[in-house]
Coordinates of C-alpha atoms and ligand atoms in Angstrom, one line a residue:
M1 CA -50.3 463.3 212.8
N2 CA -47.9 465.8 211.1
M3 CA -44.3 465.8 212.8
R4 CA -44.8 469.1 214.1
E5 CA -48.0 468.2 216.3
L6 CA -45.9 465.2 217.7
P7 CA -43.9 467.0 220.5
H8 CA -47.1 469.2 221.4
A9 CA -48.8 465.8 221.8
R10 CA -46.0 464.6 224.1
A11 CA -45.9 467.6 225.9
L12 CA -49.5 467.3 226.5
G13 CA -49.1 463.8 227.5
A14 CA -46.6 465.2 230.1
R15 CA -49.0 468.1 231.8
F16 CA -51.4 465.0 232.0
K17 CA -48.8 463.0 233.7
E18 CA -48.4 465.7 236.2
K19 CA -51.8 466.1 237.1
L20 CA -52.6 462.7 237.3
Q21 CA -50.0 461.8 239.6
N22 CA -49.6 458.2 239.4
T23 CA -51.2 458.0 236.2
L24 CA -48.8 457.1 232.8
F25 CA -50.3 458.9 229.6
Y26 CA -49.4 458.3 226.0
M27 CA -50.8 458.4 223.1
N28 CA -51.2 456.0 220.6
V29 CA -51.7 456.2 216.5
F30 CA -52.7 453.8 214.9
Q31 CA -50.5 452.6 212.1
G32 CA -51.2 453.8 208.3
M33 CA -53.0 457.0 209.2
R34 CA -52.5 459.9 206.8
I35 CA -49.3 462.0 207.8
G36 CA -50.6 465.4 209.1
Y37 CA -54.4 464.3 210.3
L38 CA -55.5 462.8 213.4
S39 CA -58.8 461.8 212.6
L40 CA -61.6 460.7 214.9
E41 CA -61.1 456.9 213.4
E42 CA -57.6 456.9 213.8
C43 CA -57.0 458.3 217.0
R44 CA -56.8 456.2 220.1
I45 CA -55.9 457.5 223.7
V46 CA -54.2 454.6 226.1
L47 CA -54.3 455.6 229.5
S48 CA -52.1 453.4 231.4
M49 CA -53.4 454.0 235.4
K50 CA -51.1 451.7 237.5
K51 CA -51.8 448.0 236.6
K52 CA -55.0 448.4 234.9
E53 CA -55.1 449.6 231.1
M54 CA -58.2 451.8 230.3
V55 CA -58.8 452.4 226.4
L56 CA -60.8 455.3 225.8
I57 CA -61.5 455.4 221.7
T58 CA -62.5 459.0 220.7
D59 CA -64.9 458.1 217.9
E60 CA -67.8 459.9 219.3
L61 CA -65.9 463.0 221.0
P62 CA -66.0 466.0 219.1
F63 CA -62.6 466.5 217.7
D64 CA -61.9 469.6 215.3
K65 CA -58.1 469.7 214.1
R66 CA -58.5 473.2 212.7
S67 CA -58.6 475.0 215.9
R68 CA -56.6 474.8 218.9
S69 CA -59.0 471.1 219.3
L70 CA -56.1 468.8 220.4
D71 CA -55.2 470.6 223.2
I72 CA -58.7 471.3 224.3
N73 CA -60.4 468.0 223.6
L74 CA -57.7 466.1 225.2
A75 CA -58.1 468.2 228.3
E76 CA -61.8 467.6 228.1
H77 CA -60.9 463.6 227.8
G78 CA -58.8 463.5 230.3
K79 CA -61.5 465.7 232.7
M80 CA -63.9 463.3 231.6
F81 CA -61.9 460.0 232.4
L82 CA -61.4 461.0 235.6
E83 CA -64.9 462.0 236.5
N84 CA -66.3 458.2 234.8
Q85 CA -63.6 456.5 236.4
G86 CA -65.1 457.1 239.8
Q87 CA -68.4 455.8 238.5
E88 CA -67.0 452.9 236.6
E89 CA -65.0 451.9 239.5
K90 CA -67.9 451.9 241.8
Q91 CA -69.8 449.8 239.2
R92 CA -67.0 447.5 239.2
T93 CA -67.2 447.0 243.0
L94 CA -69.1 443.9 244.1
G95 CA -69.3 443.1 248.0
V96 CA -69.1 440.0 250.0
L97 CA -70.6 439.8 253.4
G98 CA -68.8 436.7 254.8
S99 CA -65.5 435.3 254.5
G100 CA -66.3 431.8 254.9
D101 CA -66.0 429.2 252.4
Y102 CA -68.4 430.4 249.9
G103 CA -67.7 434.3 250.5
R104 CA -64.2 433.7 249.5
A105 CA -64.9 431.3 246.3
I106 CA -67.3 433.7 245.0
A107 CA -64.8 436.8 245.7
G108 CA -62.4 435.1 243.9
R109 CA -64.7 434.1 241.0
L110 CA -66.0 437.7 240.9
A111 CA -62.5 439.2 241.0
Q112 CA -61.4 437.0 238.1
A113 CA -63.9 438.4 236.0
G114 CA -62.1 442.0 236.5
Y115 CA -64.2 443.3 239.7
T116 CA -62.9 444.6 242.4
V117 CA -64.6 442.8 245.4
L118 CA -65.1 444.1 248.9
V119 CA -65.2 441.2 251.5
G120 CA -67.2 442.3 254.4
S121 CA -66.2 440.6 257.4
R122 CA -66.6 440.8 261.2
N123 CA -62.9 440.4 261.6
P124 CA -61.5 442.7 258.9
N125 CA -57.9 442.3 260.7
N126 CA -58.1 438.7 260.8
Q127 CA -54.5 437.7 259.5
A128 CA -55.6 433.9 259.0
I129 CA -58.6 435.4 256.6
R130 CA -56.5 437.9 254.8
T131 CA -53.8 435.0 254.1
L132 CA -56.5 433.0 252.5
L133 CA -57.6 436.4 250.1
D134 CA -53.8 437.3 249.4
S135 CA -54.3 434.1 246.5
K136 CA -57.3 436.2 245.0
P137 CA -55.8 439.5 243.4
G138 CA -58.7 441.9 243.4
T139 CA -60.5 441.2 246.5
R140 CA -59.9 443.3 249.7
L141 CA -60.9 442.4 253.3
V142 CA -62.8 445.0 254.6
S143 CA -65.7 445.5 257.7
Q144 CA -69.2 444.5 256.7
E145 CA -70.3 448.4 256.7
A146 CA -67.2 449.1 254.6
A147 CA -68.4 446.3 252.3
A148 CA -71.9 447.6 252.1
E149 CA -70.4 451.3 252.1
G150 CA -68.7 450.5 248.7
A151 CA -70.9 448.3 246.8
G152 CA -74.0 448.5 245.1
I153 CA -74.5 444.7 244.9
L154 CA -73.5 442.5 247.5
V155 CA -73.3 438.6 248.1
V156 CA -74.6 437.4 251.4
A157 CA -72.7 434.6 252.0
V158 CA -73.6 434.3 255.8
P159 CA -75.6 431.4 257.2
S160 CA -79.3 432.3 257.1
D161 CA -79.6 432.0 260.9
H162 CA -77.2 435.2 261.4
Y163 CA -79.1 437.4 258.8
S164 CA -80.2 439.5 261.9
R165 CA -77.0 440.5 262.8
L166 CA -75.7 442.0 260.3
P167 CA -75.6 445.6 259.7
L168 CA -79.0 446.2 258.3
H169 CA -79.3 449.7 258.0
A170 CA -75.9 449.7 255.9
L171 CA -77.6 447.7 253.2
K172 CA -80.5 450.0 252.6
G173 CA -81.1 450.4 248.8
K174 CA -78.7 447.8 247.9
I175 CA -78.9 444.9 245.6
L176 CA -78.6 441.6 247.7
I177 CA -77.5 438.3 246.1
D178 CA -78.8 435.8 248.5
V179 CA -77.2 432.4 247.8
A180 CA -78.4 430.6 251.2
N181 CA -79.3 426.8 250.6
N182 CA -81.7 424.3 252.7
T183 CA -80.2 421.8 254.7
K184 CA -83.4 419.9 254.9
M185 CA -86.9 419.8 253.0
P186 CA -88.8 422.9 254.4
K187 CA -92.7 422.3 254.8
P188 CA -94.8 423.7 252.0
D189 CA -95.6 427.0 253.5
E190 CA -92.5 427.8 255.0
M191 CA -90.6 431.1 254.0
S192 CA -87.7 430.8 252.1
Q193 CA -84.4 432.0 253.5
A194 CA -84.4 435.2 250.8
E195 CA -88.0 436.2 251.7
I196 CA -86.7 436.2 255.4
L197 CA -83.8 438.6 254.3
Q198 CA -86.1 440.7 252.2
Q199 CA -88.6 441.0 255.3
L200 CA -85.5 442.1 257.2
V201 CA -84.1 444.5 254.7
P202 CA -87.5 445.9 253.0
L203 CA -85.5 448.6 251.0
A204 CA -83.3 446.4 249.4
D205 CA -83.7 444.3 246.6
V206 CA -83.5 441.0 247.5
V207 CA -82.2 438.3 244.4
K208 CA -82.2 434.9 245.1
S209 CA -79.4 433.3 242.9
F210 CA -75.7 431.6 242.8
N211 CA -76.8 429.0 245.3
V212 CA -76.8 425.9 242.9
L213 CA -73.2 426.3 242.4
S214 CA -71.0 425.2 245.0
A215 CA -68.1 426.9 246.9
Y216 CA -65.8 424.0 245.4
A217 CA -66.8 424.6 241.7
L218 CA -66.5 428.0 241.9
E219 CA -62.9 427.7 243.6
N220 CA -61.7 425.2 241.1
N221 CA -62.8 427.0 238.3
V222 CA -64.9 424.2 237.2
N223 CA -66.7 424.6 233.9
Q224 CA -70.4 425.0 234.7
A225 CA -71.2 426.9 231.7
A226 CA -74.1 424.1 230.9
K227 CA -75.4 424.3 234.6
Q228 CA -78.4 426.5 234.5
V229 CA -78.6 429.1 237.8
P230 CA -81.8 430.1 238.7
V231 CA -82.8 434.2 239.4
A232 CA -85.3 434.9 241.4
S233 CA -86.5 438.5 242.7
D234 CA -89.5 441.0 242.8
S235 CA -87.4 444.0 241.2
P236 CA -87.1 443.6 237.8
R237 CA -84.2 445.9 237.6
A238 CA -82.3 444.2 240.0
K239 CA -82.9 440.6 238.5
K240 CA -82.0 441.9 235.1
M241 CA -78.5 443.1 236.6
I242 CA -77.8 439.7 238.1
L243 CA -78.7 437.8 234.8
E244 CA -76.4 440.4 233.2
L245 CA -74.0 439.3 235.8
L246 CA -74.4 435.5 235.4
K247 CA -73.9 436.1 231.4
E248 CA -70.8 437.6 232.2
L249 CA -69.4 434.7 234.4
N250 CA -70.5 432.6 231.7
Y251 CA -73.2 430.8 233.2
T252 CA -76.6 429.9 232.1
A253 CA -79.2 432.2 233.9
V254 CA -82.4 431.4 234.1
D255 CA -85.0 433.8 235.1
Y256 CA -87.4 431.8 237.8
G257 CA -89.7 434.9 238.6
S258 CA -90.6 436.6 241.9
L259 CA -89.0 436.0 245.2
E260 CA -91.5 433.7 246.0
K261 CA -90.1 431.2 243.9
A262 CA -87.0 431.1 246.1
R263 CA -88.6 428.3 248.1
E264 CA -88.0 425.8 245.2
I265 CA -84.5 427.3 244.1
E266 CA -83.3 426.7 247.5
C267 CA -84.2 423.1 247.5
I268 CA -82.4 422.3 244.2
P269 CA -79.4 421.3 245.7
L270 CA -81.3 419.0 247.8
R271 CA -82.4 417.0 244.8
F272 CA -80.7 413.7 244.2
L273 CA -80.5 412.5 240.9
P274 CA -84.1 413.4 240.1
S275 CA -83.6 412.4 236.3
W276 CA -81.7 409.1 237.0
K277 CA -83.8 407.6 240.0
I278 CA -86.8 405.9 237.8
P279 CA -84.2 404.9 234.8
F280 CA -81.6 403.3 237.3
I281 CA -84.6 401.6 239.6
V282 CA -86.1 399.9 236.1
V283 CA -82.4 398.6 235.1
A284 CA -82.0 397.3 238.6
I285 CA -85.1 395.4 238.3
L286 CA -84.4 394.0 235.4
W287 CA -81.1 393.0 236.1
C288 CA -82.2 391.3 239.1
L289 CA -84.9 389.4 237.3
H290 CA -82.4 388.1 234.6
F291 CA -80.4 386.9 237.4
L292 CA -83.1 385.4 239.4
L293 CA -84.0 383.4 236.2
L294 CA -80.1 382.7 235.3
L295 CA -80.1 381.1 238.9
L296 CA -83.2 379.2 238.2
K297 CA -82.4 377.5 235.0
F298 CA -78.5 377.1 235.6
Q299 CA -78.0 376.2 239.1
L300 CA -81.8 375.7 240.7
C301 CA -82.8 373.4 237.5
E302 CA -79.2 371.7 236.2
T303 CA -78.6 370.4 239.8
L304 CA -82.0 368.7 239.9
D305 CA -80.3 366.0 238.0
G306 CA -78.9 365.1 241.5
N307 CA -74.9 365.4 239.7
P308 CA -73.0 366.4 242.8
N309 CA -69.7 367.2 240.7
K310 CA -71.6 369.3 238.2
A311 CA -73.6 371.1 240.7
S312 CA -70.3 372.6 242.4
R313 CA -69.2 373.1 239.2
L314 CA -72.7 375.2 238.0
W315 CA -72.9 377.0 241.5
R316 CA -69.4 378.6 241.0
H317 CA -70.8 380.2 238.0
L318 CA -73.1 382.6 240.5
G319 CA -69.9 384.8 240.7
L320 CA -69.0 385.8 237.3
L321 CA -70.7 383.8 234.2
N322 CA -74.3 384.4 235.3
I323 CA -73.3 388.0 236.3
N324 CA -71.9 388.7 232.9
R325 CA -75.1 387.0 231.1
A326 CA -77.5 389.0 233.4
T327 CA -75.4 392.1 232.4
A328 CA -75.6 391.3 228.6
I329 CA -79.6 390.4 228.9
T330 CA -80.2 393.8 230.9
A331 CA -78.3 395.6 228.3
L332 CA -79.8 395.0 225.0
W333 CA -83.2 395.5 227.0
T334 CA -82.3 398.4 228.2
L335 CA -81.0 399.9 224.8
T336 CA -84.4 398.8 223.6
L337 CA -86.4 401.0 226.1
C338 CA -84.9 403.8 224.6
Y339 CA -86.5 402.8 221.2
I340 CA -89.5 401.3 222.3
P341 CA -91.1 404.9 223.4
G342 CA -90.4 406.7 220.2
V343 CA -92.2 403.9 218.0
I344 CA -94.9 404.2 220.4
A345 CA -95.1 408.0 220.3
A346 CA -94.9 407.6 216.3
Y347 CA -98.0 405.0 216.1
T348 CA -100.0 407.5 218.7
Q349 CA -99.1 410.8 216.7
L350 CA -100.3 408.6 213.7
V351 CA -103.6 407.8 215.4
W352 CA -104.1 411.0 216.6
G353 CA -103.3 412.6 213.6
T354 CA -101.6 415.6 215.4
K355 CA -98.4 416.3 217.2
Y356 CA -100.3 419.2 219.6
R357 CA -101.8 416.8 221.8
R358 CA -100.0 415.6 224.9
F359 CA -98.8 412.2 225.3
P360 CA -99.9 410.5 227.9
N361 CA -97.8 411.1 231.3
W362 CA -96.0 407.6 231.2
L363 CA -95.2 408.0 227.7
D364 CA -93.9 411.6 228.3
K365 CA -91.7 410.8 231.3
W366 CA -90.4 407.7 229.5
L367 CA -89.3 409.8 226.4
R368 CA -87.5 412.1 228.9
M369 CA -85.5 409.3 230.3
R370 CA -84.3 408.0 227.1
K371 CA -80.4 409.7 227.8
Q372 CA -80.4 408.3 231.1
L373 CA -81.5 404.6 229.9
G374 CA -78.7 405.2 226.9
L375 CA -75.9 405.9 229.4
L376 CA -77.1 403.2 231.8
M377 CA -76.9 400.6 228.8
L378 CA -73.5 402.0 227.9
G379 CA -72.1 401.3 231.3
L380 CA -73.9 397.7 231.4
G381 CA -72.2 397.2 227.8
A382 CA -69.2 398.0 229.2
I383 CA -69.1 395.6 232.0
H384 CA -70.0 393.0 229.7
T385 CA -67.4 393.5 227.4
I386 CA -64.8 393.5 230.3
L387 CA -66.5 390.2 231.9
G388 CA -67.1 388.5 228.5
T389 CA -63.4 388.8 227.4
A390 CA -62.5 387.0 230.9
V391 CA -64.9 384.1 230.3
W392 CA -63.8 383.9 226.8
S393 CA -63.0 380.1 226.3
S394 CA -64.8 377.0 224.5
K395 CA -65.6 375.9 228.0
Y396 CA -67.9 378.4 228.5
D397 CA -69.7 378.9 225.4
P398 CA -68.7 375.6 223.0
L399 CA -71.8 376.4 220.7
I400 CA -69.2 379.4 219.1
W401 CA -66.2 377.6 218.7
D402 CA -64.9 374.8 216.5
K403 CA -65.7 371.3 217.9
P404 CA -63.2 369.9 220.6
T405 CA -61.4 366.7 219.6
V406 CA -61.6 363.9 221.4
I407 CA -58.7 361.5 222.2
K408 CA -58.9 357.9 223.4
T409 CA -55.8 357.3 224.9
M410 CA -54.6 354.5 227.8
V411 CA -54.8 355.8 231.1
K412 CA -52.7 353.9 234.0
F413 CA -54.9 352.7 236.5
N414 CA -52.7 351.4 239.1
S415 CA -49.0 350.4 238.7
S416 CA -50.0 347.3 236.6
S417 CA -53.6 347.9 234.8
F418 CA -54.2 350.6 232.3
T419 CA -57.9 351.7 231.2
E420 CA -59.0 353.4 228.3
K421 CA -60.1 357.1 228.6
E422 CA -61.3 359.8 226.5
V423 CA -59.7 363.0 226.9
V424 CA -61.7 366.2 225.1
V425 CA -58.9 368.5 223.9
Q426 CA -60.7 372.4 223.2
N427 CA -60.5 373.7 220.0
S428 CA -59.1 377.0 219.8
L429 CA -60.6 378.3 217.1
M430 CA -63.8 380.1 216.6
N431 CA -66.2 378.8 213.8
L432 CA -68.4 381.4 211.8
Q433 CA -71.0 382.1 214.5
G434 CA -68.5 382.9 217.2
E435 CA -66.6 385.4 214.7
L436 CA -70.1 387.3 213.7
F437 CA -70.6 387.3 217.4
I438 CA -67.2 389.1 218.3
T439 CA -67.6 391.5 215.1
F440 CA -71.3 392.6 216.0
G441 CA -70.8 392.8 219.5
C442 CA -67.8 395.2 218.9
A443 CA -70.0 397.1 216.4
S444 CA -72.7 397.5 218.8
M445 CA -70.4 399.0 221.8
F446 CA -68.8 401.4 219.3
L447 CA -72.1 402.8 218.4
T448 CA -73.4 402.7 221.9
C449 CA -70.3 404.5 222.9
L450 CA -70.8 407.2 220.3
L451 CA -74.0 407.6 221.1
G452 CA -73.0 408.0 224.9
I453 CA -70.7 411.0 223.7
T454 CA -72.7 412.7 221.5
S455 CA -75.2 413.1 224.5
L456 CA -73.0 415.2 226.7
P457 CA -74.2 418.6 226.5
S458 CA -70.8 419.9 225.5
V459 CA -70.2 417.4 222.7
G460 CA -74.0 418.0 221.4
A461 CA -73.7 421.4 221.3
T462 CA -71.0 421.3 218.8
L463 CA -73.3 419.3 216.2
T464 CA -75.8 420.2 214.0
W465 CA -79.8 419.2 214.4
R466 CA -79.2 417.2 211.5
E467 CA -76.1 415.7 212.7
F468 CA -77.4 415.2 216.3
M469 CA -80.4 413.4 215.1
F470 CA -78.3 411.2 212.7
I471 CA -76.5 409.9 215.3
Q472 CA -79.3 409.6 218.1
S473 CA -81.8 408.0 215.7
K474 CA -80.5 406.3 212.4
L475 CA -77.3 405.0 214.8
G476 CA -79.0 404.2 217.7
W477 CA -81.1 401.9 215.6
M478 CA -78.1 400.6 214.1
A479 CA -76.5 399.9 217.8
L480 CA -79.8 398.1 218.7
L481 CA -79.7 396.2 215.3
T482 CA -76.0 395.0 215.6
G483 CA -76.9 394.1 219.4
V484 CA -79.9 392.0 218.1
V485 CA -77.5 390.4 215.6
H486 CA -74.5 389.7 218.2
D487 CA -77.0 388.3 220.3
G488 CA -78.8 386.4 218.1
V489 CA -75.4 384.4 216.6
L490 CA -75.5 383.0 220.0
G491 CA -79.1 382.1 220.3
W492 CA -79.8 380.7 217.2
G493 CA -77.6 377.3 217.6
F494 CA -79.9 376.2 220.6
S495 CA -82.0 373.0 220.3
P496 CA -84.8 372.0 222.0
Q497 CA -83.1 369.8 223.8
H498 CA -81.8 373.2 225.4
Y499 CA -85.3 373.8 226.6
T500 CA -85.4 370.7 228.9
L501 CA -84.4 372.5 231.9
C502 CA -87.4 373.6 233.6
S503 CA -88.6 374.1 230.0
L504 CA -86.6 377.6 230.1
P505 CA -84.9 378.9 226.8
S506 CA -81.5 380.3 227.0
G507 CA -80.5 383.7 228.1
A508 CA -79.3 384.5 224.7
Q509 CA -83.1 383.8 223.6
Y510 CA -84.6 385.8 226.4
A511 CA -82.8 389.1 225.4
L512 CA -83.9 388.9 221.9
H513 CA -87.5 389.1 222.3
P514 CA -88.0 392.8 223.3
P515 CA -85.9 394.2 220.6
L516 CA -87.1 392.1 218.0
L517 CA -90.4 393.3 218.7
T518 CA -89.1 396.9 218.7
V519 CA -87.8 396.2 215.4
I520 CA -91.1 394.8 214.1
L521 CA -93.1 397.2 215.0
K522 CA -90.7 399.9 213.4
L523 CA -90.6 398.0 210.3
P524 CA -94.2 399.5 209.0
L525 CA -93.2 403.1 210.3
L526 CA -90.3 402.8 207.5
I527 CA -92.9 402.4 204.6
P528 CA -92.7 405.5 202.6
W529 CA -96.2 406.6 202.8
V530 CA -96.7 406.0 206.6
D531 CA -93.2 407.6 207.3
N532 CA -94.5 411.1 204.7
A533 CA -97.6 411.0 207.3
L534 CA -95.6 410.8 210.1
Q535 CA -93.3 413.7 209.0
T536 CA -96.2 415.6 207.9
I537 CA -97.8 415.6 211.6
R538 CA -94.4 416.6 212.8
R539 CA -94.2 419.5 210.9
G540 CA -96.9 420.4 212.4
H541 CA -100.1 419.8 210.3
D542 CA -103.1 419.0 211.8
R543 CA -105.0 415.9 210.0
K544 CA -108.1 416.4 211.7
K545 CA -108.5 420.2 211.3
R546 CA -107.4 420.1 207.7
R547 CA -110.1 417.3 207.0
G548 CA -112.7 419.6 208.6
R549 CA -111.7 422.7 206.8
V550 CA -111.4 420.1 203.5
K551 CA -115.1 419.4 204.2
E552 CA -115.9 422.6 204.8
H553 CA -115.1 424.0 201.2
G554 CA -116.1 421.0 199.6
K555 CA -112.6 420.0 198.2
K556 CA -112.3 416.4 197.9
Q557 CA -109.0 416.6 196.0
F558 CA -107.3 418.4 199.3
Y559 CA -109.1 415.2 201.7
Q560 CA -107.7 413.0 199.6
D561 CA -104.2 414.4 199.4
D562 CA -104.1 414.7 202.9
F563 CA -100.3 414.7 203.5
S564 CA -99.1 415.9 200.1
L565 CA -95.9 417.8 200.6
D566 CA -96.9 420.2 197.8
G567 CA -95.6 423.3 198.5
K568 CA -98.5 425.4 198.6
K569 CA -100.6 423.0 200.3
S570 CA -98.1 422.4 203.2
A571 CA -98.0 426.0 203.7
A572 CA -101.4 426.3 203.9
A573 CA -101.8 423.7 206.2
S574 CA -98.9 424.4 208.6
S575 CA -100.4 428.2 208.6
S576 CA -104.1 426.5 209.6
S577 CA -102.1 424.1 212.4
S578 CA -103.5 424.3 216.0
T579 CA -102.1 426.8 218.1
N580 CA -102.0 424.5 220.9
H581 CA -98.8 424.0 221.4
S582 CA -99.0 421.6 224.6
S583 CA -97.7 418.5 223.1
G584 CA -94.7 416.8 224.8
S585 CA -91.3 416.6 223.3
E586 CA -91.2 415.1 219.7
P587 CA -89.6 411.8 219.8
H588 CA -86.8 410.9 217.8
Ligands
NAP601 P1 -69.1 429.2 256.4 O1 -67.8 428.5 255.9 O2 -69.6 428.5 257.8 O3 -69.0 430.9 256.3 C1 -70.2 431.7 257.1 C2 -69.2 433.0 257.2 O4 -70.4 434.0 257.7 C3 -68.3 433.0 258.4 O5 -67.1 432.6 257.9 C4 -68.2 434.2 258.7 O6 -67.6 435.2 258.2 C5 -69.7 435.0 258.2 N1 -70.9 435.5 259.6 C6 -71.3 436.7 259.7 N2 -71.9 436.7 260.6 C7 -71.7 435.4 261.4 C8 -72.4 435.0 262.3 N3 -73.0 435.6 263.3 N4 -71.8 433.6 262.9 C9 -71.5 432.9 262.1 N5 -70.7 433.4 261.0 C10 -71.0 434.7 260.3 O7 -70.3 428.8 255.5 P2 -70.2 429.1 253.9 O8 -70.4 427.5 253.3 O9 -69.2 430.0 253.4 O10 -72.0 429.5 253.7 C11 -72.4 430.4 253.6 C12 -73.8 430.9 252.8 O11 -73.5 430.1 251.1 C13 -74.9 429.7 253.5 O12 -76.1 430.5 253.2 C14 -74.8 428.5 252.6 O13 -76.2 428.1 252.3 C15 -74.4 429.3 251.1 N6 -74.2 428.3 250.1 C16 -73.0 428.0 250.6 C17 -72.3 426.8 249.2 C18 -71.2 426.0 249.5 O14 -70.6 425.3 248.9 N7 -70.3 426.4 250.9 C19 -72.9 426.5 248.2 C20 -73.9 427.1 248.0 C21 -74.5 428.5 249.0 P3 -66.7 436.5 259.1 O15 -66.1 435.9 260.3 O16 -65.9 436.9 257.8 O17 -67.8 437.4 259.2

């Protein structure tokens, strides 16, 4: 813009200021523009309306500097702005029916996203509700009718029992978001609350959504980006708009389909740890079994020798020592349970020669339980670490400490006589076994913590697939191996005399059986040609199909080179791989 045009623009601004009354109007020209020109790219008109700042970029609008266009175009912009402003204001206005906990929480959240929210209440003049909404700028308390009138999309935050008392006539043609939840499991053929609302207002588009977000989470800005928010509606247009709204609010929206799916969606908040139930029960059963076994060995069998002093000493260990041992054994078994299904899946795929076949249901479920099992193992490992530190003494685990010194001394028996006694002085130095025991225990715990942390969605999302697989698979196996060595150094020192008690082996030896078996089963899978065959299957090559084709074409060479990873052959194989994608999750 040349200097002569600047006062002209200012004058224009002043005229607009007059026209738009409370509107402040000024021109802002980008730095670096060429003097004398006000090109489309360089011109930006900023209109500050009250507190809100609207920015119009003139790129798309006709602008011709050679005529009196500066005046004309700015005038046109102003007019268009005023017209569009009404439209935009309406689009950015949402309604919420109900000023209860959920109504206020969702209104606040929507207002934070930049919407004007009309909260429709039966008592729009209620001072108490007004005070509560005062802390949520962008919200306004109005009557239910006014909210319905002023917004195209309304959140119905009223318990479903009272739907029939809403101003239903005013809701025609609106998009209604039904957030109601079930308080108990409904009967199989019972209608959902969203369907009931749709029946009450057939001319509205009811969308089931938001019900999985609690008022607490909305109110306290809890980051729930990882949470899936289902959306269901019979109106594709309304569903699309709500999916976009959820995306804008930074939630993970999931399209569940038609409104009938609301029956399922309304039950989601009633679910109680569905993915944790079985892993928790399995781990609890294992722990109880181990505790009972230790009770049998240390308390029941050992007291059979009839020494009352020894018996009382042993029974007291029920409070801590037995718990620590049962926790340690269960922790190692639980970590093993995370890796056995992967090994079974690998052998299954090798036998089947394809990954396009569903694993049996039990294996599929087990594979999907690994994350929960791993986190439970982490919990057990943490408890074992704390309890283990408390009983860290040569009196508890004599095997891993240097031998105690036995001193013979004369003890005063009574005022005149002495008797010779042996006094055991415990050694405070660990032997090699003890030092290895601690070091490998720490290493296993560290690796398990790493596995636990990276299994958190927010952390996992920052990793590449390769990094994630390296940690969950390679470091996971390392955690198991270090755990085995940690326990093994304690278990190896046991001699046959330790089996004399009801012929039961030591706790440390029980702990070793499943992990050792798993490691042994894993070893053949590490042989390069076995691993190659498995990786080929996992890349989608179907061995049986290929064999069939090879036979058909009579190309013996291909048959023998079944899993060759030669580029061309692989490409041919992958293009011929089965289109049946029904296989379960790929094991790690
Ligand atoms: P609430 O605190 O009891 O609020 C319900 C509001 O509904 C009342 O404050 C009232 O607001 C309005 N309402 C309109 N007509 C009514 C009538 N005839 N009788 C009584 N109230 C009437 O309940 P809420 O916790 O906000 O729950 C509202 C809905 O959200 C429920 O369907 C619930 O399942 C769902 N939801 C709640 C949560 C949560 O965390 N609270 C989570 C997910 C879903 P006015 O007085 O302003 O009219």
